[in-house]
Amino acid sequence: MEEGLSNAFASLLQAAHTAEAFLEGRLQPCGLSVAKLAALQQLMEAGGSLPLGQLAERLECVKSNVTQLVDRLETDGFVTRAPDPNDRRTRLAVITPAGRMRFEEGRKLRLDAESELVSALSADEARQLAALAEKLATGRR
Amino acid sequence: MEEGLSNAFASLLQAAHTAEAFLEGRLQPCGLSVAKLAALQQLMEAGGSLPLGQLAERLECVKSNVTQLVDRLETDGFVTRAPDPNDRRTRLAVITPAGRMRFEEGRKLRLDAESELVSALSADEARQLAALAEKLATGRR
DNA sequence: CAAGATTGAGTCGTCAATCTTA
DNA sequence: TAAGATTGACGACTCAATCTTG
């Protein structure tokens, strides 16, 4: 049946939207958005700083988006921009001490929210969902 | 394993993002976005017109978003605004002949894209994906 | 010229405040 | 006062054009 197939698609998009909104709400109290938290996470995993272009690659988005995201993180005081001593074209996004602390809060909130969401599923179901979702999207990246 | 669980979540969001981008790309040639197509679909299903507030409800978004979406559809020439004879507070979004034609094109492109995406899955897998995605998001709406 | 980053314009979404009509 | 719609300001994203440096 065709209806079942396009329902799979609609369900996926709907569920993802709902889940993301849920996560966004849980992050609210710490003043971080999903996007900002993801950026801070990349900086932490990279040891504290990254060229803006590399940050864009890791976030799988366009460079101009990162420019603006870092602008907002900079006004928040969670990131500063620094010159790259090796290449004067490059600018480094550097996580601040305040950014590290806020990241830690956000990370906990996100883990809580995720496990709460996924608790609706058994471990087996979670694995299946991940596998099916990946299978759907594979080759379209 | 905790990793598996949060991977389920990440996979879902990633897959949804990829699938939506794929769909958006396929709609490109007809000049409709996913959002615009959805709005036109609601108008068609409602028989051609809807008060803006009801359109917002059906699209499950905020009213101010619909105001702007209809603004853009109006500049496209796919929708016009009309007064409601019964209540002078409400404004009707009315699909135009050009809007109907464009909707038909967009609907076909979307169906093609959806079936192409879902063709990566068996009918059984598609049902499972839909069920698991819904189960994850249930109760968070 | 290539690369890295930024700017400007536009889409899609939110929220809070406002205007008009019931 | 409520309801319907709009506006203004913002977040997060895209693309095309631009500026600076290599």
Coordinates of C-alpha atoms (C1' of nucleotides) in Angstrom, one line a residue:
Chain A
M1 CA 0.0 0.0 0.0
E2 CA 1.3 3.4 -0.9
E3 CA -0.3 5.1 2.1
G4 CA 1.8 3.0 4.5
L5 CA 5.0 4.0 2.8
S6 CA 4.5 7.7 2.8
N7 CA 3.2 7.4 6.4
A8 CA 6.6 6.0 7.3
F9 CA 8.2 9.1 5.9
A10 CA 5.7 11.5 7.6
S11 CA 6.1 9.7 10.9
L12 CA 9.8 10.0 10.7
L13 CA 9.7 13.7 10.1
Q14 CA 7.0 14.3 12.7
A15 CA 8.8 12.2 15.4
A16 CA 12.1 14.0 14.7
H17 CA 10.5 17.4 14.9
T18 CA 8.7 16.5 18.2
A19 CA 11.9 15.0 19.7
E20 CA 14.0 18.0 18.8
A21 CA 11.4 20.4 20.2
F22 CA 11.4 18.3 23.4
L23 CA 15.2 18.5 23.6
E24 CA 15.1 22.2 22.9
G25 CA 12.7 22.7 25.8
R26 CA 14.8 20.7 28.2
L27 CA 17.9 22.7 27.3
Q28 CA 16.0 26.0 27.9
P29 CA 16.9 26.3 31.6
C30 CA 20.7 26.4 30.9
G31 CA 20.3 29.0 28.2
L32 CA 21.7 26.8 25.4
S33 CA 20.0 25.8 22.1
V34 CA 20.7 22.5 20.4
A35 CA 22.8 24.3 17.9
K36 CA 24.9 26.1 20.4
L37 CA 25.4 23.0 22.5
A38 CA 26.5 21.1 19.4
A39 CA 29.1 23.8 18.6
L40 CA 30.4 23.8 22.2
Q41 CA 30.7 20.0 22.1
Q42 CA 32.8 20.1 18.9
L43 CA 35.1 22.7 20.5
M44 CA 35.5 20.5 23.6
E45 CA 36.1 17.4 21.6
A46 CA 38.8 19.3 19.6
G47 CA 40.5 20.3 22.8
G48 CA 39.1 23.8 23.1
S49 CA 39.4 25.5 19.8
L50 CA 38.9 25.1 16.1
P51 CA 39.1 27.1 12.9
L52 CA 35.6 28.3 11.9
G53 CA 35.8 26.3 8.7
Q54 CA 36.6 23.1 10.5
L55 CA 33.8 23.8 13.0
A56 CA 31.4 24.1 10.0
E57 CA 32.6 20.8 8.6
R58 CA 32.1 19.0 11.9
L59 CA 28.6 20.5 12.4
E60 CA 27.8 19.6 8.7
C61 CA 26.6 23.0 7.9
V62 CA 27.7 26.0 5.8
K63 CA 30.5 28.3 6.9
S64 CA 28.3 31.4 7.0
N65 CA 26.1 29.7 9.5
V66 CA 29.0 29.1 11.8
T67 CA 30.1 32.7 11.5
Q68 CA 26.7 33.8 12.9
L69 CA 26.5 31.0 15.5
V70 CA 29.9 31.9 16.8
D71 CA 28.7 35.6 16.9
R72 CA 25.9 34.6 19.2
L73 CA 28.1 32.4 21.3
E74 CA 30.6 35.2 21.6
T75 CA 27.9 37.6 22.9
D76 CA 26.9 34.9 25.3
G77 CA 30.5 34.9 26.5
F78 CA 30.9 31.2 25.8
V79 CA 33.4 31.5 22.9
T80 CA 35.9 34.0 21.7
R81 CA 37.6 34.5 18.4
A82 CA 41.4 34.3 18.2
P83 CA 43.9 34.6 15.3
D84 CA 45.7 31.6 14.0
P85 CA 49.4 32.2 14.4
N86 CA 50.2 30.0 11.3
D87 CA 47.7 31.5 8.9
R88 CA 46.3 35.0 9.1
R89 CA 43.3 34.1 7.1
T90 CA 42.1 31.7 9.7
R91 CA 40.1 32.6 12.8
L92 CA 39.9 30.3 15.7
A93 CA 36.8 29.8 17.8
V94 CA 38.0 29.2 21.4
I95 CA 35.7 28.0 24.2
T96 CA 35.9 30.1 27.3
P97 CA 35.8 28.9 30.9
A98 CA 32.2 30.0 31.1
G99 CA 31.5 28.1 27.9
R100 CA 33.1 25.0 29.4
M101 CA 30.9 25.2 32.5
R102 CA 27.7 25.8 30.5
F103 CA 28.6 23.0 28.2
E104 CA 28.8 20.6 31.1
E105 CA 25.3 21.7 32.3
G106 CA 23.9 21.4 28.8
R107 CA 25.4 18.0 28.2
K108 CA 23.8 16.6 31.3
L109 CA 20.4 18.1 30.4
R110 CA 20.6 16.6 26.9
L111 CA 21.6 13.2 28.1
D112 CA 18.7 13.2 30.6
A113 CA 16.3 14.3 27.8
E114 CA 17.6 11.7 25.4
S115 CA 17.4 8.8 27.8
E116 CA 13.9 9.9 28.8
L117 CA 12.8 9.9 25.1
V118 CA 14.5 6.6 24.3
S119 CA 13.1 5.0 27.5
A120 CA 9.8 4.7 25.5
L121 CA 11.7 2.0 23.6
S122 CA 13.4 -1.2 24.5
A123 CA 17.1 -1.5 23.7
D124 CA 16.2 -3.7 20.8
E125 CA 13.7 -1.3 19.4
A126 CA 16.2 1.6 19.8
R127 CA 18.7 -0.4 17.8
Q128 CA 16.1 -1.1 15.1
L129 CA 15.0 2.5 14.9
A130 CA 18.6 3.6 14.4
A131 CA 19.2 1.0 11.8
L132 CA 16.0 1.8 9.8
A133 CA 16.5 5.5 10.0
E134 CA 20.0 5.2 8.7
K135 CA 18.9 2.8 6.0
L136 CA 16.3 5.3 4.8
A137 CA 18.8 8.2 4.6
T138 CA 21.8 6.3 3.3
G139 CA 23.0 7.5 0.0
R140 CA 21.2 10.8 0.2
R141 CA 23.9 12.6 2.0
Chain B
M1 CA 24.5 0.2 26.5
E2 CA 24.0 3.9 26.7
E3 CA 25.8 4.6 23.5
G4 CA 23.4 2.6 21.5
L5 CA 20.5 4.5 23.0
S6 CA 21.7 8.0 22.3
N7 CA 22.8 6.8 18.8
A8 CA 19.2 5.9 18.1
F9 CA 18.3 9.4 18.9
A10 CA 21.1 10.9 16.8
S11 CA 20.3 8.6 13.9
L12 CA 16.7 9.6 13.9
L13 CA 17.5 13.3 13.8
Q14 CA 20.2 12.9 11.3
A15 CA 18.0 10.7 9.0
A16 CA 15.1 13.1 9.3
H17 CA 17.3 16.0 8.4
T18 CA 18.8 14.2 5.4
A19 CA 15.4 13.1 4.2
E20 CA 13.9 16.5 4.5
A21 CA 16.8 18.1 2.6
F22 CA 16.5 15.5 -0.1
L23 CA 12.8 16.3 -0.4
E24 CA 13.4 20.0 -0.5
G25 CA 15.9 19.5 -3.3
R26 CA 13.4 17.5 -5.3
L27 CA 10.8 20.2 -4.9
Q28 CA 13.2 22.9 -6.1
P29 CA 12.3 22.6 -9.8
C30 CA 8.7 23.5 -9.2
G31 CA 9.6 26.5 -7.0
L32 CA 7.8 25.2 -3.9
S33 CA 9.3 24.6 -0.5
V34 CA 8.1 21.8 1.8
A35 CA 6.4 24.5 3.9
K36 CA 4.6 26.1 1.0
L37 CA 3.5 22.8 -0.4
A38 CA 2.1 21.7 2.9
A39 CA 0.1 25.0 3.1
L40 CA -1.3 24.5 -0.4
Q41 CA -2.2 21.0 0.5
Q42 CA -4.2 22.1 3.5
L43 CA -6.0 24.6 1.4
M44 CA -6.8 22.0 -1.2
E45 CA -8.0 19.5 1.3
A46 CA -10.2 22.2 2.9
G47 CA -11.8 22.9 -0.5
G48 CA -9.7 25.9 -1.5
S49 CA -9.7 28.3 1.4
L50 CA -9.2 28.5 5.2
P51 CA -9.1 31.2 7.8
L52 CA -5.4 31.9 8.7
G53 CA -5.8 30.7 12.2
Q54 CA -7.2 27.3 11.1
L55 CA -4.4 27.0 8.6
A56 CA -2.0 27.4 11.4
E57 CA -3.7 24.7 13.5
R58 CA -3.6 22.3 10.6
L59 CA 0.1 23.0 9.9
E60 CA 0.7 22.7 13.6
C61 CA 2.6 25.9 13.9
V62 CA 2.1 29.4 15.3
K63 CA -0.2 31.9 13.7
S64 CA 2.4 34.5 13.0
N65 CA 4.3 31.9 11.0
V66 CA 1.3 31.4 8.7
T67 CA 0.9 35.2 8.3
Q68 CA 4.4 35.3 6.8
L69 CA 4.1 32.0 4.8
V70 CA 0.9 33.3 3.2
D71 CA 2.7 36.6 2.5
R72 CA 5.2 34.7 0.5
L73 CA 2.6 32.5 -1.2
E74 CA 0.8 35.7 -2.1
T75 CA 3.8 37.3 -3.8
D76 CA 4.2 33.9 -5.6
G77 CA 0.7 34.4 -6.8
F78 CA -0.4 31.0 -5.4
V79 CA -2.7 32.4 -2.7
T80 CA -4.8 35.5 -2.1
R81 CA -6.3 36.9 1.0
A82 CA -10.0 37.5 1.2
P83 CA -12.3 38.8 3.9
D84 CA -14.7 36.5 5.7
P85 CA -18.2 37.7 5.2
N86 CA -19.3 36.3 8.6
D87 CA -16.6 37.8 10.8
R88 CA -14.6 40.8 9.8
R89 CA -11.8 39.8 12.1
T90 CA -10.9 36.7 10.1
R91 CA -9.0 36.7 6.9
L92 CA -9.3 33.8 4.4
A93 CA -6.3 32.3 2.6
V94 CA -7.6 31.3 -0.9
I95 CA -5.7 29.2 -3.3
T96 CA -5.5 30.6 -6.8
P97 CA -5.7 28.7 -10.1
A98 CA -2.0 29.1 -10.4
G99 CA -1.6 27.7 -6.9
R100 CA -3.7 24.7 -7.8
M101 CA -1.6 23.9 -10.8
R102 CA 1.6 24.3 -8.9
F103 CA 0.4 22.2 -6.1
E104 CA -0.3 19.4 -8.5
E105 CA 3.2 19.5 -9.8
G106 CA 4.6 19.7 -6.3
R107 CA 2.5 16.8 -5.1
K108 CA 3.8 14.6 -7.8
L109 CA 7.4 15.5 -7.1
R110 CA 7.0 14.9 -3.4
L111 CA 5.4 11.5 -4.0
D112 CA 8.2 10.5 -6.3
A113 CA 10.8 11.6 -3.8
E114 CA 9.1 9.9 -0.9
S115 CA 8.7 6.6 -2.7
E116 CA 12.4 6.8 -3.8
L117 CA 13.4 7.3 -0.2
V118 CA 11.2 4.6 1.2
S119 CA 12.2 2.2 -1.6
A120 CA 15.4 1.6 0.5
L121 CA 13.1 -0.2 2.9
S122 CA 10.8 -3.2 2.6
A123 CA 7.1 -2.6 3.3
D124 CA 7.6 -4.3 6.6
E125 CA 10.6 -2.1 7.5
A126 CA 8.7 1.0 6.6
R127 CA 5.8 0.0 8.9
Q128 CA 8.3 -0.7 11.7
L129 CA 10.1 2.6 11.2
A130 CA 6.8 4.5 11.4
A131 CA 5.7 2.6 14.5
L132 CA 9.0 3.1 16.3
A133 CA 9.3 6.7 15.4
E134 CA 5.8 7.4 16.7
K135 CA 6.5 5.4 19.8
L136 CA 9.5 7.5 20.5
A137 CA 7.7 10.8 20.2
T138 CA 4.4 9.8 21.7
G139 CA 3.4 11.8 24.7
R140 CA 5.9 14.6 24.0
R141 CA 3.5 16.5 21.8
Chain C
dC1 C1' 43.9 32.6 -8.6
dA2 C1' 42.6 29.5 -3.9
dA3 C1' 41.0 29.6 0.8
dG4 C1' 39.0 31.4 5.0
dA5 C1' 35.7 34.2 6.7
dT6 C1' 32.2 37.6 6.5
dT7 C1' 28.1 40.2 4.8
dG8 C1' 23.6 40.7 2.7
dA9 C1' 19.4 38.9 1.4
dG10 C1' 16.0 35.5 1.9
dT11 C1' 13.3 31.3 4.2
dC12 C1' 11.1 29.2 8.0
dG13 C1' 10.3 29.1 12.5
dT14 C1' 9.6 31.1 17.6
dC15 C1' 7.6 34.7 21.1
dA16 C1' 5.7 39.1 22.9
dA17 C1' 3.3 43.1 21.9
dT18 C1' -0.2 45.4 19.2
dC19 C1' -4.4 46.5 16.3
dT20 C1' -9.0 45.7 15.0
dT21 C1' -13.3 43.7 15.5
dA22 C1' -16.8 40.7 18.3
Chain D
dT1 C1' -12.4 41.4 27.6
dA2 C1' -11.7 37.6 23.8
dA3 C1' -10.3 36.4 19.3
dG4 C1' -8.1 36.9 14.8
dA5 C1' -4.3 38.6 12.6
dT6 C1' -0.2 41.3 12.1
dT7 C1' 4.2 43.3 13.4
dG8 C1' 8.9 43.4 15.3
dA9 C1' 12.7 41.2 17.0
dC10 C1' 15.2 37.2 17.1
dG11 C1' 17.4 32.1 16.1
dA12 C1' 19.0 29.0 12.8
dC13 C1' 19.6 27.9 8.4
dT14 C1' 20.7 28.6 3.1
dC15 C1' 23.1 30.9 -1.1
dA16 C1' 25.7 34.4 -3.7
dA17 C1' 28.8 38.0 -3.4
dT18 C1' 32.7 40.1 -1.2
dC19 C1' 37.1 41.0 1.5
dT20 C1' 41.5 39.5 3.0
dT21 C1' 45.4 36.7 2.9
dG22 C1' 48.2 32.8 0.8

